[in-house]
Amino acid sequence: VYTSNAKDGDGCSPNSKIQYSLEMSSMAENPFVVHPLYATLVTASPLDKEITHSMILMVSTALLHITVLDENDHSPLFEKNQYHISVREDLDEGTAILGLFASDRDDGPNGEVMHSLTGDTFGAFAIDTVTGSIVTTKVLDREIKSQYTLRAVASDCSSHLRRSTTASIVEHINDVNDNDPVFLQSPIRASVPVETTVNEMVATVRAEDVDLEPNGAIVFSLLAAETLFEIDSEMGDIVLQEPLVLVAAVDSSSPALSTVTSIEVHIEDINNHALQFTRALYNLSVSESASVGESILAFSVTDYDWTCENAYNEYSIIDGNAENLFNVETSVTESETSYKLVGNLVLNSLLDTETTASYRLVLLASDHGKPSLNSTATVLITVLDVNDNPPEFSSSEYHVHVKEGLPVGSHVTEVLANDPDAGSNAEITYAITSGNDKQYFQMDGKTGSVDLMKTLDYEDTTKFTSLIQGTDGRADHELYCSYGHLTYSIQSSYLAQRKAPGDHDMFFIDSLTGDIHTKQTFDYESQNRYCLIIQAKDKGDLLATITVQVDIEGRDEFDPVFSQDQYFFNLPRKNEAGQLLGKVTASDNDGEQDGVVCSSLLKTSAFFSVNQNSGGIYLTQTVHQNRNDSKRNDDTLKLLFAVCTVLMNVSDSPESYPFVLPKEKPFVFPPPLVTSVAQPGIRTVPPWMPNVISGQAFKKCLRSSLIHSLG
């Protein structure tokens, strides 16, 4: 821990020999030991900062103050390991349902706790990372999911090995009467014989309600004031209360004959029940960050009429939607016996609480009966603020003139910024972020007032340039006086083709402008693509990165080089047109198109041609030995080819080639080469054909080639 050092002015030992000892006040147990001769102070037992922050020791006559540094040796702790809560299924989105709080005995970042939720929350819950408050993120539905099991995690903010702890949360969703009873069969038809007796059951109706009791308990009743039938309110059994009505037809003979029949009465539905919204008033809170097309409310109506015309309904917005910000879309939920038309209130445009903070809409539901009946419901929408506006200073620069004799504590100036957001999002805090290294000025963080803290000296400094920052609830907006607000740097680079670390010295970046410059000469043939990771950093230490790809363009810097300075080929005495005499080869160290080599004769020849791609030299017409040609010299023909020389020696060597040209002299035209004939069964034109020949010559050549290849 520490090594002491003492001296004694006496002479030799033993008067100058020093021994060390340790004294400690107000400590039940001494955690340190000192070496009596070397004065080395070491720990005798483990230290615990949470028990003892610091201590004072007396080493001989020297006072030693030891401060114990914190170590991340404690995990965050919740108040409970398991939480059981019950919530109603009709809670609005954004409702807080549980406040968790985890504490950590450590100090600093080791003791700062962040909260999170793990596992599948089904998109229904979220947690505030700082406060630990759990809120709903959508409307719950017990009939879809009646219980959620969540796991909360509390982690410290240590920069090294983080510690964390978990707690389980079981959320029971309590039922709300939000579902209508549904008949399992509709309509119900029954045949009743004439001889049916009183109190005999004629039909049974069945219905179900997915809510829990008592919300799901169903009571049956007959709506019409009919005394002929009675229904069991619990079981749904319909029984006959009075004898059926019979009609007799009797003739006038004596004795009279008669017949009896029953009357079946069909009751026609009339549109006598108006639609009823499940709620007369809907209160909504919608974030201004809600996206276009998002559904913010689902609603429906109830109609006790039963025919299609009288029960079918339509939805519309009849008031409060002058700017057409909202729209109603419908969907059908069906069962085996009925259906329900559900309305969805959908956003047509983005909301802006700074423009309009609330809306009042009136919904209309109308059926198709004659006459049509309708009802209305009111929707109150509160637009929740999002921190989407930065503070703005009233001036981009403030120029203040003060005298050097101004007393300390005097008011110098005042800055002002406004934020159109609401609540904490609009609360602005001011601070001097640079230009005040010597602390000449002090700023009031709430008012923006700047006061003098030190005496000014004109001969020392004539001008101060400071940077003022205004911070709202979550975003910053800075007032810059003399330099940009972003700094740029190259974080890393790599070679795109080789996927290996690159050389940072190939490029450098201007930290203020972001301009990227080269530092070395590039070689396209060895590396033609680089990738850089560029970072932009603001004054609040927020970062952004982007990948920059640099493609190096090639340059034609190398000349073609022949593999030989001179080529010697033999021209047999017995020769014919089309015969391959030899081939020259050349290479070019340039890349891509700059490295493609095309061959050509330096001077046009009546006897020879060269294939520009392969470098093959062909005979274009028969050469006779006795022909008096100025190019013949001791049976040797000499051609200059680019930067190489081709010597042709006339000999008696036999030579043959399967393809021949006609005896007539061919015409030579510019590229491109004829490489194939687009007809089935016809071979590729031989490579010795010089560029493009005349149509008539080509036909003769093709016919000759076909005759030769077909035998």
XYZ file of C-alpha atoms in Angstrom:
711
model
C 0.000 0.000 0.000
C 2.725 2.448 0.943
C 6.418 2.583 1.838
C 7.527 5.085 4.483
C 10.948 6.647 4.693
C 12.513 8.204 7.839
C 15.998 9.492 8.641
C 17.931 9.928 11.889
C 20.591 12.633 12.181
C 22.689 10.631 14.658
C 25.838 8.943 13.506
C 26.389 5.261 13.097
C 24.243 2.460 14.369
C 22.680 1.819 16.765
C 21.744 5.533 17.366
C 20.737 6.007 13.694
C 18.999 2.651 13.277
C 15.256 3.156 12.791
C 12.411 0.755 13.588
C 8.836 1.332 12.377
C 5.544 0.661 14.137
C 1.866 1.273 13.373
C -0.774 3.004 15.460
C -4.440 3.233 14.441
C -7.270 5.092 16.158
C -10.991 4.183 16.345
C -10.534 0.828 14.589
C -11.634 -2.434 16.206
C -9.382 -4.458 13.910
C -6.192 -3.298 12.194
C -6.301 -4.244 8.436
C -2.635 -3.299 7.864
C 0.850 -4.489 8.935
C 4.087 -2.490 8.705
C 7.552 -4.059 8.321
C 9.625 -2.888 11.321
C 12.799 -2.368 9.267
C 11.728 -1.510 5.693
C 8.535 0.455 6.565
C 6.502 -1.355 3.888
C 2.760 -1.084 4.658
C 0.756 -4.103 3.418
C -2.845 -5.266 3.863
C -3.456 -7.843 6.562
C -7.103 -8.538 5.662
C -9.455 -7.770 2.727
C -10.791 -4.212 2.453
C -14.461 -3.321 1.966
C -15.209 0.224 0.768
C -18.896 -0.186 1.614
C -17.838 -0.630 5.292
C -14.789 1.670 5.483
C -14.256 4.480 2.966
C -10.965 5.748 4.410
C -8.739 5.502 7.491
C -5.897 7.359 9.190
C -2.791 5.467 10.388
C 0.182 6.608 12.447
C 3.434 5.085 11.118
C 5.902 5.875 13.861
C 5.371 9.670 13.935
C 4.125 10.032 10.348
C 0.385 10.466 9.687
C -0.890 8.333 6.783
C -4.379 8.872 5.263
C -5.543 5.853 3.191
C -8.592 6.069 0.872
C -10.224 2.777 -0.146
C -11.195 2.743 -3.862
C -14.478 1.124 -4.887
C -14.567 -2.176 -6.758
C -17.615 -3.614 -8.488
C -18.215 -6.328 -5.886
C -21.974 -5.917 -5.384
C -24.794 -6.782 -7.761
C -27.933 -4.643 -8.077
C -30.791 -5.892 -5.906
C -34.555 -5.643 -6.439
C -36.835 -5.223 -3.454
C -38.334 -8.638 -4.310
C -37.298 -11.627 -6.385
C -40.846 -12.101 -7.695
C -43.762 -9.720 -8.239
C -47.424 -10.670 -8.693
C -49.726 -7.936 -9.985
C -53.234 -7.743 -11.445
C -54.277 -5.181 -14.069
C -57.497 -4.478 -15.970
C -57.602 -5.340 -19.639
C -59.081 -1.945 -20.596
C -56.043 0.107 -19.519
C -55.024 2.807 -21.975
C -51.738 2.482 -23.822
C -48.890 4.043 -21.845
C -50.363 3.307 -18.383
C -47.797 2.601 -15.635
C -48.580 -0.720 -13.924
C -45.526 -1.377 -11.731
C -42.597 0.565 -10.403
C -39.450 -1.493 -9.998
C -36.376 -0.139 -8.319
C -33.045 -1.869 -7.939
C -30.230 -0.509 -5.778
C -26.499 -1.171 -5.819
C -24.187 -0.608 -2.825
C -21.237 0.244 -5.060
C -20.251 3.814 -5.923
C -20.091 5.722 -9.198
C -20.815 3.791 -12.416
C -20.500 0.575 -10.409
C -23.590 1.647 -8.475
C -25.624 3.161 -11.345
C -28.429 0.803 -12.326
C -30.112 0.365 -15.727
C -33.341 -1.641 -16.075
C -34.527 -3.810 -18.966
C -37.087 -6.488 -19.792
C -36.108 -9.839 -21.267
C -38.149 -12.633 -22.760
C -41.198 -12.293 -24.992
C -43.300 -9.338 -23.870
C -45.610 -9.827 -26.901
C -45.151 -6.116 -27.582
C -47.435 -5.288 -24.641
C -44.999 -3.821 -22.093
C -41.899 -1.647 -21.883
C -39.672 -0.501 -19.023
C -38.039 2.842 -18.321
C -34.330 2.037 -18.204
C -33.637 4.607 -15.471
C -36.703 4.582 -13.192
C -37.696 0.935 -13.684
C -41.344 1.869 -14.338
C -43.189 -0.715 -16.461
C -45.881 0.682 -18.784
C -48.299 -0.828 -21.289
C -47.446 -0.324 -24.960
C -50.766 -1.498 -26.376
C -54.326 -2.242 -25.258
C -54.503 -5.582 -23.432
C -57.062 -8.293 -24.200
C -57.662 -10.974 -21.553
C -59.541 -13.121 -24.040
C -56.342 -13.389 -26.150
C -53.808 -13.646 -23.304
C -54.809 -13.706 -19.644
C -51.360 -13.806 -18.036
C -47.862 -12.539 -18.818
C -44.624 -13.702 -17.250
C -41.877 -11.131 -17.615
C -38.284 -11.001 -16.410
C -36.769 -7.705 -15.323
C -32.989 -7.285 -15.400
C -31.058 -4.708 -13.382
C -27.462 -4.138 -14.540
C -24.834 -1.765 -13.217
C -22.889 0.579 -15.513
C -19.387 -0.644 -14.729
C -16.929 -0.156 -17.572
C -15.376 -3.548 -16.856
C -17.223 -6.668 -15.718
C -20.857 -5.704 -15.236
C -23.058 -7.281 -12.582
C -26.764 -7.877 -12.938
C -29.719 -9.467 -11.189
C -33.186 -10.520 -12.324
C -36.697 -10.576 -10.931
C -39.734 -12.350 -12.342
C -43.033 -10.523 -12.821
C -46.322 -12.380 -13.172
C -49.104 -10.132 -14.492
C -52.686 -11.368 -14.250
C -55.118 -9.637 -16.609
C -58.466 -8.969 -14.959
C -61.596 -9.340 -17.049
C -63.694 -6.400 -18.251
C -67.122 -6.779 -19.817
C -65.995 -5.926 -23.346
C -67.528 -8.784 -25.366
C -71.170 -9.215 -26.461
C -72.974 -12.544 -26.081
C -73.118 -14.476 -29.361
C -75.885 -16.925 -30.364
C -74.468 -20.227 -31.531
C -77.229 -20.446 -34.158
C -79.104 -17.594 -35.787
C -81.847 -17.477 -36.874
C -83.486 -20.388 -34.965
C -86.198 -22.387 -36.708
C -88.440 -24.975 -35.055
C -91.455 -27.019 -36.214
C -94.217 -27.384 -33.644
C -96.802 -30.168 -34.160
C -100.447 -29.221 -33.684
C -100.824 -31.670 -30.825
C -98.027 -30.033 -28.792
C -99.214 -29.669 -25.210
C -98.806 -26.729 -22.849
C -95.419 -26.488 -21.048
C -93.789 -28.710 -23.669
C -90.371 -27.541 -24.923
C -90.444 -26.494 -28.547
C -86.872 -25.159 -29.041
C -83.604 -24.417 -27.253
C -81.326 -21.469 -27.891
C -77.644 -21.425 -27.013
C -75.291 -18.458 -26.657
C -71.814 -17.853 -25.280
C -69.846 -14.912 -23.882
C -66.044 -15.131 -23.760
C -65.900 -12.808 -20.736
C -65.564 -14.303 -17.261
C -68.450 -14.428 -14.826
C -70.320 -12.366 -13.921
C -69.429 -10.528 -17.160
C -69.934 -13.754 -19.127
C -73.155 -14.965 -17.425
C -76.005 -14.925 -19.980
C -79.704 -14.305 -19.221
C -82.255 -15.167 -21.930
C -85.536 -13.299 -22.517
C -88.171 -12.882 -25.205
C -88.213 -9.339 -26.571
C -91.744 -9.470 -28.014
C -94.705 -9.360 -25.603
C -95.737 -12.858 -26.631
C -97.801 -14.933 -24.176
C -97.797 -18.037 -26.347
C -94.194 -18.938 -25.449
C -91.912 -18.617 -22.449
C -88.122 -18.979 -22.246
C -85.987 -20.263 -19.392
C -83.748 -17.302 -18.561
C -80.773 -19.530 -17.641
C -81.052 -22.590 -19.899
C -82.579 -20.958 -22.993
C -85.386 -23.554 -23.310
C -88.538 -22.244 -25.042
C -91.812 -23.888 -23.896
C -95.403 -23.571 -25.036
C -97.610 -21.617 -22.630
C -100.972 -21.783 -24.432
C -102.564 -24.251 -26.881
C -101.810 -23.616 -30.506
C -104.465 -21.763 -32.510
C -106.371 -24.113 -34.808
C -108.669 -23.086 -37.679
C -111.621 -25.268 -38.541
C -113.467 -25.440 -41.877
C -116.948 -26.951 -41.565
C -119.357 -27.563 -44.430
C -123.128 -27.033 -44.241
C -124.194 -30.625 -44.752
C -125.863 -32.718 -42.182
C -123.959 -34.354 -40.687
C -121.282 -31.714 -41.256
C -117.743 -32.620 -42.243
C -114.746 -30.532 -41.149
C -110.991 -30.205 -41.311
C -108.526 -28.454 -39.048
C -105.213 -26.663 -39.775
C -102.678 -24.687 -37.747
C -101.492 -21.159 -38.467
C -97.716 -20.503 -38.717
C -97.063 -16.830 -38.027
C -93.788 -15.271 -39.277
C -92.856 -12.130 -37.354
C -91.165 -9.569 -39.598
C -88.331 -7.519 -38.138
C -88.731 -3.761 -38.227
C -85.871 -1.341 -37.769
C -86.827 -0.255 -34.253
C -83.434 -0.485 -32.526
C -80.859 2.228 -33.023
C -77.171 1.354 -33.155
C -75.292 1.836 -29.889
C -71.547 2.436 -29.633
C -69.850 0.350 -26.940
C -68.712 3.692 -25.504
C -70.218 7.118 -25.903
C -66.860 8.811 -25.251
C -63.375 7.608 -26.189
C -60.321 9.273 -24.633
C -57.061 8.655 -26.528
C -53.444 9.698 -26.106
C -51.491 9.446 -29.365
C -47.792 10.193 -29.777
C -46.943 12.736 -32.471
C -44.433 10.162 -33.728
C -47.266 7.777 -34.737
C -46.841 6.732 -38.372
C -49.263 7.277 -41.262
C -51.611 4.311 -41.674
C -51.416 3.370 -37.993
C -54.688 2.423 -36.253
C -55.157 4.439 -33.059
C -58.631 3.206 -32.021
C -60.831 0.144 -32.626
C -64.571 0.499 -31.976
C -67.862 -1.266 -32.697
C -71.628 -0.944 -32.160
C -74.502 -3.136 -30.969
C -77.835 -3.494 -32.839
C -80.710 -5.634 -31.512
C -82.362 -5.815 -34.916
C -81.651 -9.111 -36.646
C -82.190 -8.770 -40.386
C -79.229 -7.872 -42.595
C -80.646 -4.534 -43.681
C -81.621 -3.413 -40.190
C -78.418 -4.610 -38.501
C -75.785 -3.790 -41.157
C -73.970 -0.567 -40.295
C -71.518 1.938 -41.764
C -69.046 4.239 -39.987
C -67.969 7.784 -40.827
C -66.442 10.906 -39.246
C -68.932 13.769 -39.313
C -67.116 16.432 -37.295
C -63.604 17.503 -36.275
C -61.791 16.185 -39.370
C -61.678 19.264 -41.574
C -58.001 18.704 -42.442
C -58.647 15.035 -43.278
C -56.036 13.847 -40.775
C -58.071 10.767 -39.846
C -59.922 8.038 -41.691
C -62.171 5.116 -40.747
C -61.367 1.650 -42.057
C -63.543 -1.395 -41.347
C -62.931 -5.085 -40.832
C -65.271 -7.987 -40.137
C -64.941 -10.427 -37.244
C -67.007 -13.528 -37.892
C -68.236 -16.522 -35.919
C -70.353 -19.463 -37.030
C -73.579 -17.633 -36.235
C -72.886 -13.926 -36.507
C -70.476 -11.241 -37.552
C -69.451 -7.844 -36.252
C -68.243 -4.878 -38.266
C -65.296 -3.308 -36.418
C -64.213 0.246 -37.162
C -60.582 1.411 -36.972
C -59.600 5.054 -36.673
C -56.499 5.420 -38.869
C -54.016 8.288 -39.313
C -53.938 9.875 -42.764
C -51.171 12.356 -41.911
C -48.513 12.894 -39.282
C -49.565 14.719 -36.113
C -47.719 17.703 -34.675
C -48.459 18.725 -31.107
C -46.738 22.075 -31.700
C -49.411 22.826 -34.326
C -52.459 21.174 -32.743
C -52.313 19.573 -29.289
C -55.754 17.919 -29.271
C -58.635 16.871 -31.527
C -62.345 16.230 -30.993
C -63.935 13.896 -33.518
C -67.557 12.762 -33.833
C -68.131 9.245 -35.194
C -71.408 8.267 -36.872
C -72.742 4.718 -37.168
C -75.828 4.186 -39.359
C -77.699 1.025 -40.457
C -79.371 0.205 -43.808
C -82.910 -0.011 -42.455
C -85.874 1.950 -43.726
C -85.849 4.432 -42.214
C -82.140 4.366 -41.340
C -81.237 4.720 -37.672
C -77.925 6.003 -36.363
C -75.959 6.997 -33.289
C -72.807 8.993 -32.552
C -69.775 8.754 -30.303
C -67.160 11.360 -29.408
C -63.414 10.735 -29.648
C -61.096 13.045 -27.698
C -57.472 12.770 -28.879
C -54.543 14.221 -26.959
C -51.340 14.461 -29.014
C -48.362 13.521 -26.826
C -45.240 15.567 -27.334
C -42.062 14.017 -28.746
C -38.741 15.770 -28.420
C -38.496 16.490 -32.152
C -37.483 20.147 -32.038
C -34.042 21.406 -30.961
C -33.714 24.611 -28.967
C -33.029 27.662 -31.097
C -31.081 30.684 -29.840
C -32.541 34.100 -30.451
C -29.251 35.082 -32.088
C -26.532 33.080 -33.803
C -23.833 35.252 -32.189
C -23.699 37.552 -29.167
C -21.214 40.438 -29.225
C -20.555 42.088 -25.838
C -18.217 44.986 -25.026
C -17.049 45.323 -21.409
C -14.500 47.547 -19.680
C -11.466 46.032 -18.024
C -12.383 47.743 -14.764
C -15.750 45.953 -14.504
C -16.178 44.642 -10.925
C -16.198 40.905 -10.291
C -19.770 39.582 -10.113
C -21.109 42.064 -12.661
C -23.672 40.969 -15.226
C -22.054 40.638 -18.682
C -24.843 39.432 -20.984
C -27.718 37.012 -21.247
C -28.532 34.407 -23.918
C -31.997 33.104 -24.725
C -33.162 29.966 -26.551
C -36.680 28.751 -27.282
C -37.982 25.207 -27.785
C -41.458 24.632 -29.321
C -41.747 21.232 -27.569
C -43.704 20.845 -24.341
C -42.912 19.848 -20.757
C -39.398 18.609 -19.994
C -38.708 18.509 -23.741
C -38.850 22.308 -23.739
C -36.918 22.944 -20.513
C -33.577 24.415 -21.548
C -30.345 24.274 -19.568
C -27.470 26.571 -20.519
C -23.750 25.905 -20.182
C -20.412 27.259 -21.431
C -18.799 24.315 -23.211
C -15.565 25.946 -24.417
C -13.687 29.244 -24.449
C -13.805 29.643 -20.652
C -10.743 27.635 -19.624
C -9.563 30.245 -17.124
C -13.046 30.583 -15.621
C -13.442 34.300 -16.257
C -17.199 33.877 -16.654
C -19.999 32.003 -14.949
C -23.337 31.079 -16.543
C -26.664 30.570 -14.810
C -27.871 27.252 -16.231
C -31.565 28.185 -15.947
C -31.675 31.850 -16.985
C -28.741 31.999 -19.437
C -27.229 34.951 -17.555
C -23.433 35.355 -17.845
C -21.542 37.032 -14.953
C -17.903 38.084 -14.531
C -15.881 35.921 -12.113
C -12.357 37.383 -12.492
C -10.905 40.846 -13.043
C -10.298 41.565 -16.731
C -6.961 42.880 -18.009
C -6.982 44.428 -21.465
C -3.195 44.075 -21.759
C -3.541 40.321 -21.088
C -6.575 39.416 -23.232
C -8.581 41.674 -25.499
C -11.150 39.171 -26.740
C -12.925 36.040 -25.491
C -14.744 33.642 -27.806
C -16.941 31.138 -25.972
C -19.276 28.347 -27.059
C -22.692 28.272 -25.386
C -24.797 25.115 -25.362
C -28.540 24.948 -24.814
C -29.861 21.513 -23.829
C -33.541 20.529 -23.712
C -35.075 17.388 -22.229
C -33.106 15.002 -24.463
C -31.490 16.861 -27.392
C -28.795 19.474 -27.760
C -28.517 22.546 -29.910
C -25.300 24.524 -29.727
C -24.451 28.114 -30.554
C -21.077 28.115 -32.328
C -18.986 31.228 -32.443
C -15.929 30.413 -34.549
C -15.688 26.735 -35.523
C -17.767 23.849 -36.859
C -19.809 21.536 -34.696
C -18.535 18.187 -36.039
C -15.080 16.611 -36.069
C -14.130 13.875 -38.528
C -11.606 11.062 -38.231
C -10.582 7.850 -40.007
C -11.246 4.954 -37.652
C -9.970 2.099 -39.801
C -9.310 1.041 -43.393
C -9.083 -2.240 -45.227
C -8.432 -3.553 -48.725
C -11.756 -4.400 -50.332
C -10.453 -7.328 -52.435
C -8.100 -8.938 -49.928
C -10.200 -8.429 -46.804
C -7.012 -7.632 -44.882
C -6.003 -4.652 -42.708
C -5.010 -1.680 -44.791
C -2.554 1.151 -44.407
C -3.902 4.226 -42.565
C -1.204 6.346 -44.159
C -2.766 6.024 -47.625
C -5.331 8.733 -46.714
C -5.885 11.521 -44.236
C -9.037 13.520 -43.450
C -9.517 17.171 -42.548
C -11.060 16.992 -39.072
C -13.176 20.119 -39.604
C -14.276 19.913 -43.251
C -14.368 16.140 -43.728
C -12.283 16.366 -46.928
C -10.349 13.137 -47.598
C -6.870 13.492 -49.145
C -4.284 11.035 -50.470
C -0.855 10.684 -48.853
C 0.837 8.173 -51.175
C 0.943 7.218 -54.843
C -1.375 4.344 -55.796
C -0.642 1.342 -57.986
C -3.756 0.171 -59.812
C -2.188 -3.173 -60.788
C -1.437 -4.143 -57.151
C -4.529 -2.666 -55.414
C -7.414 -0.786 -56.992
C -9.973 -0.487 -54.173
C -9.804 0.738 -50.558
C -12.517 1.003 -47.893
C -12.397 3.542 -45.042
C -14.518 3.741 -41.877
C -15.149 7.468 -41.247
C -16.443 8.741 -37.892
C -18.233 12.044 -37.234
C -18.388 13.213 -33.605
C -20.297 16.158 -32.157
C -19.570 18.201 -29.033
C -21.877 15.964 -26.984
C -19.795 12.870 -27.862
C -22.534 11.446 -30.083
C -21.118 9.445 -32.990
C -21.989 8.450 -36.533
C -19.982 6.235 -38.868
C -20.026 5.608 -42.608
C -18.061 3.418 -44.993
C -16.279 5.208 -47.859
C -15.162 3.119 -50.836
C -12.298 4.527 -52.876
C -11.890 3.055 -56.392
C -8.514 3.666 -58.077
C -8.738 4.352 -61.807
C -6.164 2.619 -64.023
C -3.724 4.480 -66.284
C -2.094 3.195 -69.490
C 1.459 3.429 -68.172
C 3.078 0.279 -69.638
C 3.983 -0.387 -73.291
C 3.270 -3.802 -74.818
C 6.339 -6.051 -74.889
C 6.912 -8.892 -77.383
C 8.242 -12.138 -76.027
C 11.001 -11.999 -78.751
C 12.678 -9.217 -80.644
C 12.725 -11.343 -83.833
C 10.619 -14.263 -85.047
C 11.733 -16.709 -87.778
C 9.063 -18.626 -89.699
C 9.458 -20.945 -92.739
C 7.367 -20.432 -95.856
C 7.157 -23.810 -97.661
C 7.587 -23.848 -101.416
C 4.266 -25.582 -101.671
C 1.903 -23.167 -99.975
C -1.638 -21.917 -100.295
C -3.815 -19.045 -99.025
C -5.110 -19.382 -95.479
C -2.073 -21.239 -94.211
C -0.874 -20.408 -90.644
C 2.809 -19.554 -90.801
C 3.489 -18.724 -87.150
C 2.393 -16.708 -84.129
C 3.804 -13.723 -82.268
C 2.977 -13.051 -78.595
C 3.074 -9.847 -76.552
C 2.025 -8.815 -73.019
C 1.080 -5.573 -71.254
C 1.373 -5.020 -67.475
C -1.533 -2.567 -67.391
C -4.813 -3.719 -65.877
C -8.190 -4.408 -67.525
C -8.697 -2.732 -70.943
C -5.341 -0.933 -70.777
C -3.632 -4.335 -70.682
C -5.398 -5.819 -73.738
C -2.925 -6.263 -76.628
C -4.072 -5.989 -80.261
C -1.667 -6.999 -83.042
C -1.413 -5.437 -86.482
C 1.056 -5.171 -89.369
C 3.174 -2.060 -89.413
C 2.719 -1.867 -93.193
C 0.050 -3.448 -95.349
C 1.206 -6.639 -97.045
C -0.164 -8.302 -100.161
C 0.871 -11.746 -98.881
C 0.364 -11.756 -95.141
C -2.234 -10.841 -92.524
C -2.231 -11.032 -88.723
C -5.059 -11.900 -86.340
C -5.302 -8.929 -83.989
C -6.326 -11.059 -80.990
C -4.187 -14.214 -81.289
C -1.135 -12.787 -83.102
C -1.294 -15.556 -85.725
C 0.304 -14.706 -89.123
C -1.510 -16.180 -92.131
C -0.775 -16.373 -95.853
C -3.374 -14.445 -97.828
C -2.371 -15.760 -101.285
C -0.089 -18.369 -102.803
C 3.568 -17.377 -103.092
C 5.457 -18.869 -106.072
C 9.204 -19.263 -105.913
C 9.807 -17.804 -109.335
C 7.663 -14.747 -108.631
C 9.731 -11.619 -108.903
C 8.758 -9.749 -105.745
C 10.697 -6.828 -104.398
C 10.125 -8.156 -100.874
C 11.878 -11.434 -101.622
C 15.532 -11.500 -100.615
C 17.440 -14.811 -100.765
C 14.197 -16.713 -100.265
C 13.500 -14.660 -97.089
C 10.574 -12.223 -96.583
C 11.066 -9.563 -93.947
C 8.073 -7.896 -92.231
C 8.171 -5.250 -89.551
C 5.592 -5.970 -86.860
C 5.176 -3.227 -84.261
C 8.467 -3.368 -82.393
C 9.444 -6.879 -83.467
C 10.772 -8.241 -86.765
C 9.334 -11.288 -88.528
C 11.634 -13.057 -91.005
C 9.962 -15.429 -93.483
C 12.220 -18.103 -94.983
C 11.035 -19.799 -98.191
C 11.793 -23.531 -98.068
C 10.557 -26.878 -99.359
C 9.025 -27.852 -96.003
C 5.585 -29.380 -96.492
C 2.779 -27.548 -94.647
C -0.986 -28.075 -94.667
C -4.025 -26.439 -93.149
C -7.675 -27.590 -93.455
C -9.070 -24.234 -94.559
C -8.276 -22.348 -97.773
C -9.216 -19.018 -99.255
C -10.235 -18.568 -102.895
C -7.515 -17.619 -105.366
C -8.880 -14.121 -105.773
C -7.308 -11.395 -103.705
C -9.413 -10.676 -100.583
C -10.459 -7.221 -99.534
C -9.364 -6.156 -96.019
C -11.762 -3.992 -93.961
C -11.533 -2.504 -90.412
C -12.657 -4.485 -87.275
C -14.713 -6.079 -85.850
C -13.629 -9.607 -86.712
C -16.166 -12.087 -88.052
C -16.132 -14.781 -85.357
C -19.207 -16.898 -86.101
C -22.135 -17.408 -88.445
C -25.568 -17.389 -86.800
C -26.941 -20.447 -88.666
C -27.113 -24.013 -87.320
C -24.643 -26.512 -88.722
C -22.122 -23.939 -90.013
C -18.647 -23.924 -88.510
C -16.865 -20.908 -87.047
C -14.988 -18.850 -89.607
C -11.265 -19.753 -89.336
C -9.063 -17.358 -87.311
C -6.843 -16.475 -90.245
C -9.641 -14.568 -91.981
C -8.389 -10.926 -91.987
C -11.086 -8.786 -90.363
C -14.107 -8.691 -92.719
C -13.931 -9.749 -96.396
C -16.309 -8.968 -99.220
C -19.681 -10.690 -99.341
C -18.872 -12.647 -102.537
C -15.491 -13.749 -101.207
C -17.088 -14.788 -97.920
C -19.650 -16.965 -99.716
C -16.888 -18.695 -101.701
C -14.833 -19.165 -98.539
C -17.826 -20.563 -96.639
C -18.712 -22.929 -99.482
C -15.102 -24.121 -99.720
C -14.944 -24.684 -95.960
C -18.221 -26.653 -95.953
C -17.041 -28.852 -98.838
C -13.795 -29.521 -97.009
C -15.422 -30.252 -93.617
C -18.199 -32.452 -95.062
C -15.701 -34.465 -97.200
